[in-house]
PDB file of C-alpha atoms in Angstrom:
ATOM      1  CA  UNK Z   1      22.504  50.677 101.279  1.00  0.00           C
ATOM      2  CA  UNK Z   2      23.775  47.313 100.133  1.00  0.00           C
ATOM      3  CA  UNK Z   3      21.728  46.145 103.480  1.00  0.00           C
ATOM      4  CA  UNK Z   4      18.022  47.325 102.540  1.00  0.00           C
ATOM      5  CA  UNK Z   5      18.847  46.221  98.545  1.00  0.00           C
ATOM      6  CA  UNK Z   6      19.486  42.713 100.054  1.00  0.00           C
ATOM      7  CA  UNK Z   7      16.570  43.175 102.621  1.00  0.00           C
ATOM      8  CA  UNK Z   8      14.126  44.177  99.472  1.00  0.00           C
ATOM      9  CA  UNK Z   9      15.475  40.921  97.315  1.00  0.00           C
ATOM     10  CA  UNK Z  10      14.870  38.527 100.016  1.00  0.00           C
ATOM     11  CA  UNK Z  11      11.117  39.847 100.320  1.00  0.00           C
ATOM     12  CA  UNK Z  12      10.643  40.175  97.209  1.00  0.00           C
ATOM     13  CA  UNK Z  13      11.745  36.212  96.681  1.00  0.00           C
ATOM     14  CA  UNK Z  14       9.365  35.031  99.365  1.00  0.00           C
ATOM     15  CA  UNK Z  15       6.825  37.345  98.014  1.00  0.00           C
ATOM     16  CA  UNK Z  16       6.911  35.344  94.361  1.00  0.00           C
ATOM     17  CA  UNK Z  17       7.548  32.071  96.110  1.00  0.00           C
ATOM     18  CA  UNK Z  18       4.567  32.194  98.417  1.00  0.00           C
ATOM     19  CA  UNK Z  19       2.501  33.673  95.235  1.00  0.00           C
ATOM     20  CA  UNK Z  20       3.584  30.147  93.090  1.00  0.00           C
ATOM     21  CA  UNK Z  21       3.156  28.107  96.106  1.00  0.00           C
ATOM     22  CA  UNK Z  22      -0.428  29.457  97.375  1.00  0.00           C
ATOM     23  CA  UNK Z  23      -2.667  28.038  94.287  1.00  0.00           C
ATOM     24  CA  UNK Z  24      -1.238  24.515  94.827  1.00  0.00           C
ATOM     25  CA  UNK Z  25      -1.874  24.349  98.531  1.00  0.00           C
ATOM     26  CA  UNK Z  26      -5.187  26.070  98.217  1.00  0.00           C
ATOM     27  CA  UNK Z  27      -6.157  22.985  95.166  1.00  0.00           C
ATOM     28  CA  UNK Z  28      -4.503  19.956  97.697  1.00  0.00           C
ATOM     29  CA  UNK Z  29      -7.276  21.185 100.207  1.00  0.00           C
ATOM     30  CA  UNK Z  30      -9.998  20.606  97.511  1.00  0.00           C
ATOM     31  CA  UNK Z  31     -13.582  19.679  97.930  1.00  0.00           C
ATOM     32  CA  UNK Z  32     -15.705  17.932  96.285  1.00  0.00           C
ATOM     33  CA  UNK Z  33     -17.963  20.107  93.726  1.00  0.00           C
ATOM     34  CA  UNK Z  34     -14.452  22.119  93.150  1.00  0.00           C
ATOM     35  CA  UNK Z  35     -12.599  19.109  91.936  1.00  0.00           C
ATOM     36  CA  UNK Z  36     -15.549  17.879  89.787  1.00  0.00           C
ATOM     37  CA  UNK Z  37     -15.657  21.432  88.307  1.00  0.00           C
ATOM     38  CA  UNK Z  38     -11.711  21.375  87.662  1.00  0.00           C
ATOM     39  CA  UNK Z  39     -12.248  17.809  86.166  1.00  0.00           C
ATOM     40  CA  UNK Z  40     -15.533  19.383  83.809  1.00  0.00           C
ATOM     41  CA  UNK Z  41     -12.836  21.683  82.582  1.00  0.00           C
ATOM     42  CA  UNK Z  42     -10.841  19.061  80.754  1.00  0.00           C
ATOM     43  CA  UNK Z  43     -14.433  17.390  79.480  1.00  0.00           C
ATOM     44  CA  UNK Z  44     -15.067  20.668  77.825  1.00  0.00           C
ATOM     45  CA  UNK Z  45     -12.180  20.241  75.566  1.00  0.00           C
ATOM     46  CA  UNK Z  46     -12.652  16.784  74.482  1.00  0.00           C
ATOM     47  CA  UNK Z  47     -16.453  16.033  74.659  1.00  0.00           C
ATOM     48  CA  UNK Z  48     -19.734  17.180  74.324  1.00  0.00           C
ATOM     49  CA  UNK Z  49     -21.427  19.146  77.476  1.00  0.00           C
ATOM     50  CA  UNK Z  50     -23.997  16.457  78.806  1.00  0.00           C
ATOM     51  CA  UNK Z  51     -21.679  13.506  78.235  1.00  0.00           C
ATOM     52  CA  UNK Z  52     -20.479  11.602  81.267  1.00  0.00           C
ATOM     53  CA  UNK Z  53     -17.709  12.133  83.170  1.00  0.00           C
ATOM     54  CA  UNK Z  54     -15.035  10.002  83.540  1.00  0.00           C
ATOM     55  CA  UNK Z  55     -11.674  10.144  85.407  1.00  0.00           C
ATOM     56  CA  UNK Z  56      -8.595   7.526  85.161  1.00  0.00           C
ATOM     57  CA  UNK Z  57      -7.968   7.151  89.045  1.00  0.00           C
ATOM     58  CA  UNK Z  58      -6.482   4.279  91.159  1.00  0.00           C
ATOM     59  CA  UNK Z  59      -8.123   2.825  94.046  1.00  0.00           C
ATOM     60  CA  UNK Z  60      -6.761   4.145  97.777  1.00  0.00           C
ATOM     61  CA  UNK Z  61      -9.584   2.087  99.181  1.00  0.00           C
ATOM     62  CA  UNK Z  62     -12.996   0.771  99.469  1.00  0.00           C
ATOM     63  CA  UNK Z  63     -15.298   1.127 102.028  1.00  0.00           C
ATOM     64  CA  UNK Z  64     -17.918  -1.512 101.214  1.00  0.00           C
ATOM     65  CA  UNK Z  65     -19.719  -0.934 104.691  1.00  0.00           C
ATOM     66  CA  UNK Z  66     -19.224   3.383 104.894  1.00  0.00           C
ATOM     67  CA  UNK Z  67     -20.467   3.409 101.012  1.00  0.00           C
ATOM     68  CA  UNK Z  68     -17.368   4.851  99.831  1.00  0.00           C
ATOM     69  CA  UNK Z  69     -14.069   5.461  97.378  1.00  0.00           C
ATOM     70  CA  UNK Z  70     -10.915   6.791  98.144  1.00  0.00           C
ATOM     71  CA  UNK Z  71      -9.006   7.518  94.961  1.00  0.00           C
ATOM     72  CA  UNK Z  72      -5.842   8.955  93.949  1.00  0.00           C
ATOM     73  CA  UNK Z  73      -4.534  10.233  90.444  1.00  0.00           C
ATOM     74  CA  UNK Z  74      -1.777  12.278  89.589  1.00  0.00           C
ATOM     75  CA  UNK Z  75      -1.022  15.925  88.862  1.00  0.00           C
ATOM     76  CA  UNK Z  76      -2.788  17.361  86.108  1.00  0.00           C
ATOM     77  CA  UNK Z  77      -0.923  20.004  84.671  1.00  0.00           C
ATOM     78  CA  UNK Z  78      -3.856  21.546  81.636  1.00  0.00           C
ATOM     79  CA  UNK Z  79      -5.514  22.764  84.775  1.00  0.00           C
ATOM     80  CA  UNK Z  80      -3.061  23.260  87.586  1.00  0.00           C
ATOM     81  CA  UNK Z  81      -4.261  20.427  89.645  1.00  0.00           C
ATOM     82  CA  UNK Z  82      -1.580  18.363  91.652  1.00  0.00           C
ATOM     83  CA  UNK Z  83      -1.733  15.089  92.389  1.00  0.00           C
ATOM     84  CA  UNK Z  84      -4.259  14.021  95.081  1.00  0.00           C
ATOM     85  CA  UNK Z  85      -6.218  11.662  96.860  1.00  0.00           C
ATOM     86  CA  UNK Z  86      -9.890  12.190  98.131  1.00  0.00           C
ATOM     87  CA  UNK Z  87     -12.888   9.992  98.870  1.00  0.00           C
ATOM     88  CA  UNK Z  88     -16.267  10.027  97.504  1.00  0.00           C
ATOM     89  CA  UNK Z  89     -19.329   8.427  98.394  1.00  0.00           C
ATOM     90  CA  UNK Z  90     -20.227   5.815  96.081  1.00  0.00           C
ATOM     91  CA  UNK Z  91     -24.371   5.720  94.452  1.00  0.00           C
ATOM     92  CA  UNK Z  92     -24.205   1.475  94.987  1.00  0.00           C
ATOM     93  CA  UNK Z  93     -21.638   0.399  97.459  1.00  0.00           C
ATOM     94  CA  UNK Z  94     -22.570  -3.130  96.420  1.00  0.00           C
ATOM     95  CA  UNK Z  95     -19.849  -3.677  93.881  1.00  0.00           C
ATOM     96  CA  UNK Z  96     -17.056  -1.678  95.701  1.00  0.00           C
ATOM     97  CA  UNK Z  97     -16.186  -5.173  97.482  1.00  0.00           C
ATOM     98  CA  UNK Z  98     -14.556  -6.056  93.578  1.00  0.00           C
ATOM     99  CA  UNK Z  99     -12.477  -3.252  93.851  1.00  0.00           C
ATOM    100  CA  UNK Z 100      -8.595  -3.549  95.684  1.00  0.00           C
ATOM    101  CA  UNK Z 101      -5.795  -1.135  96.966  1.00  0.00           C
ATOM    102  CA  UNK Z 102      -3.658  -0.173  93.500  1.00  0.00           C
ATOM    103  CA  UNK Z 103      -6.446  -1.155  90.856  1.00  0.00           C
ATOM    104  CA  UNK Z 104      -6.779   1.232  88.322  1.00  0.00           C
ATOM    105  CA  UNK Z 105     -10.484   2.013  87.490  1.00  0.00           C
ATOM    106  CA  UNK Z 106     -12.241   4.985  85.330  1.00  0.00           C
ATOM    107  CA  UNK Z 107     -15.169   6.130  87.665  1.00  0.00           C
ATOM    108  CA  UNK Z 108     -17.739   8.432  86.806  1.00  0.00           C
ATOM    109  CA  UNK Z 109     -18.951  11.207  88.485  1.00  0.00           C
ATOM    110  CA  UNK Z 110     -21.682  13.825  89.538  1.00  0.00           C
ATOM    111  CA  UNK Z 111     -23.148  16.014  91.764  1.00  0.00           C
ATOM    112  CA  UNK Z 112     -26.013  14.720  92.884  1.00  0.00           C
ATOM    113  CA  UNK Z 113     -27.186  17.603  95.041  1.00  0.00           C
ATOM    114  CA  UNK Z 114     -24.830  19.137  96.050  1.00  0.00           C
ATOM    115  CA  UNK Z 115     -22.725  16.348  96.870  1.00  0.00           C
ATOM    116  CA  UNK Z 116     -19.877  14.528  94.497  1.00  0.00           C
ATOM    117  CA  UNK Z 117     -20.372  10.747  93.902  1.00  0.00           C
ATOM    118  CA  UNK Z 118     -18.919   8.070  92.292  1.00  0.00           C
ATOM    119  CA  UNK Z 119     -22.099   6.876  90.304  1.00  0.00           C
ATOM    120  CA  UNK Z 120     -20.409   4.026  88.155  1.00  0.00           C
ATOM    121  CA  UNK Z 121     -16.762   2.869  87.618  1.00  0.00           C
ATOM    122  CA  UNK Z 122     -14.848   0.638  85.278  1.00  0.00           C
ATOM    123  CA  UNK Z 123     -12.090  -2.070  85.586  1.00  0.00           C
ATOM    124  CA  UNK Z 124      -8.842  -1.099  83.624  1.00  0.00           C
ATOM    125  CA  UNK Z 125      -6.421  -4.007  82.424  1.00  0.00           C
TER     126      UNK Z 125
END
């Protein structure tokens, strides 16, 4: 008896552990449109729909010749989102060659269809 009570606990331990631990892996394996639509989540609450939207990020690296960003913030617990880093193609890659590893920048978003881009960004000091 004391066997299948000890047998039951241990599953039912992995059973909550894997249910805690199964929304954070699924979000580090993000896309794009679902990370802009976590982001537009925490917009809702402090802006008006239709403004733009901005995100405090720090530069992983720029791709002047591929056209893109790699960025990386940290966990963002009003929505459940951990910490993570993804890239983006970038609307102007012209400017990207100001940007270096560690900067933080605010960069601004869309979907432009169907694909997440980084259509502006903005120095932070």
């Amino acid at each position: 008896m004391l066997k299948s009570h000890s047998t039951l606990a241990f599953a039912l331990a992995c059973a909550l552990t894997t249910a805690s631990v199964a929304p954070t892996l699924a979000m580090g394996r993000m896309n794009g449109p679902e990370w802009l639509t976590m982001m537009e989540k925490i917009r809702k609450d402090k802006e008006p729909a239709g403004s733009p939207l901005w995100v405090n990020v720090k530069v992983k690296k720029a791709d002047v010749a591929g056209g893109t960003l790699t960025i990386s913030h940290g966990a963002i617990s009003k929505i459940h989102m951990p910490a993570m880093t993804m890239t983006f193609p970038v609307t102007d890659p012209t400017h990207l060659q100001m940007l270096h590893k560690g900067d933080p920048v605010q960069i601004e978003v869309a979907n432009q269809d169907g694909t997440v881009r980084v259509i502006d960004f903005k120095m932070q000091h």
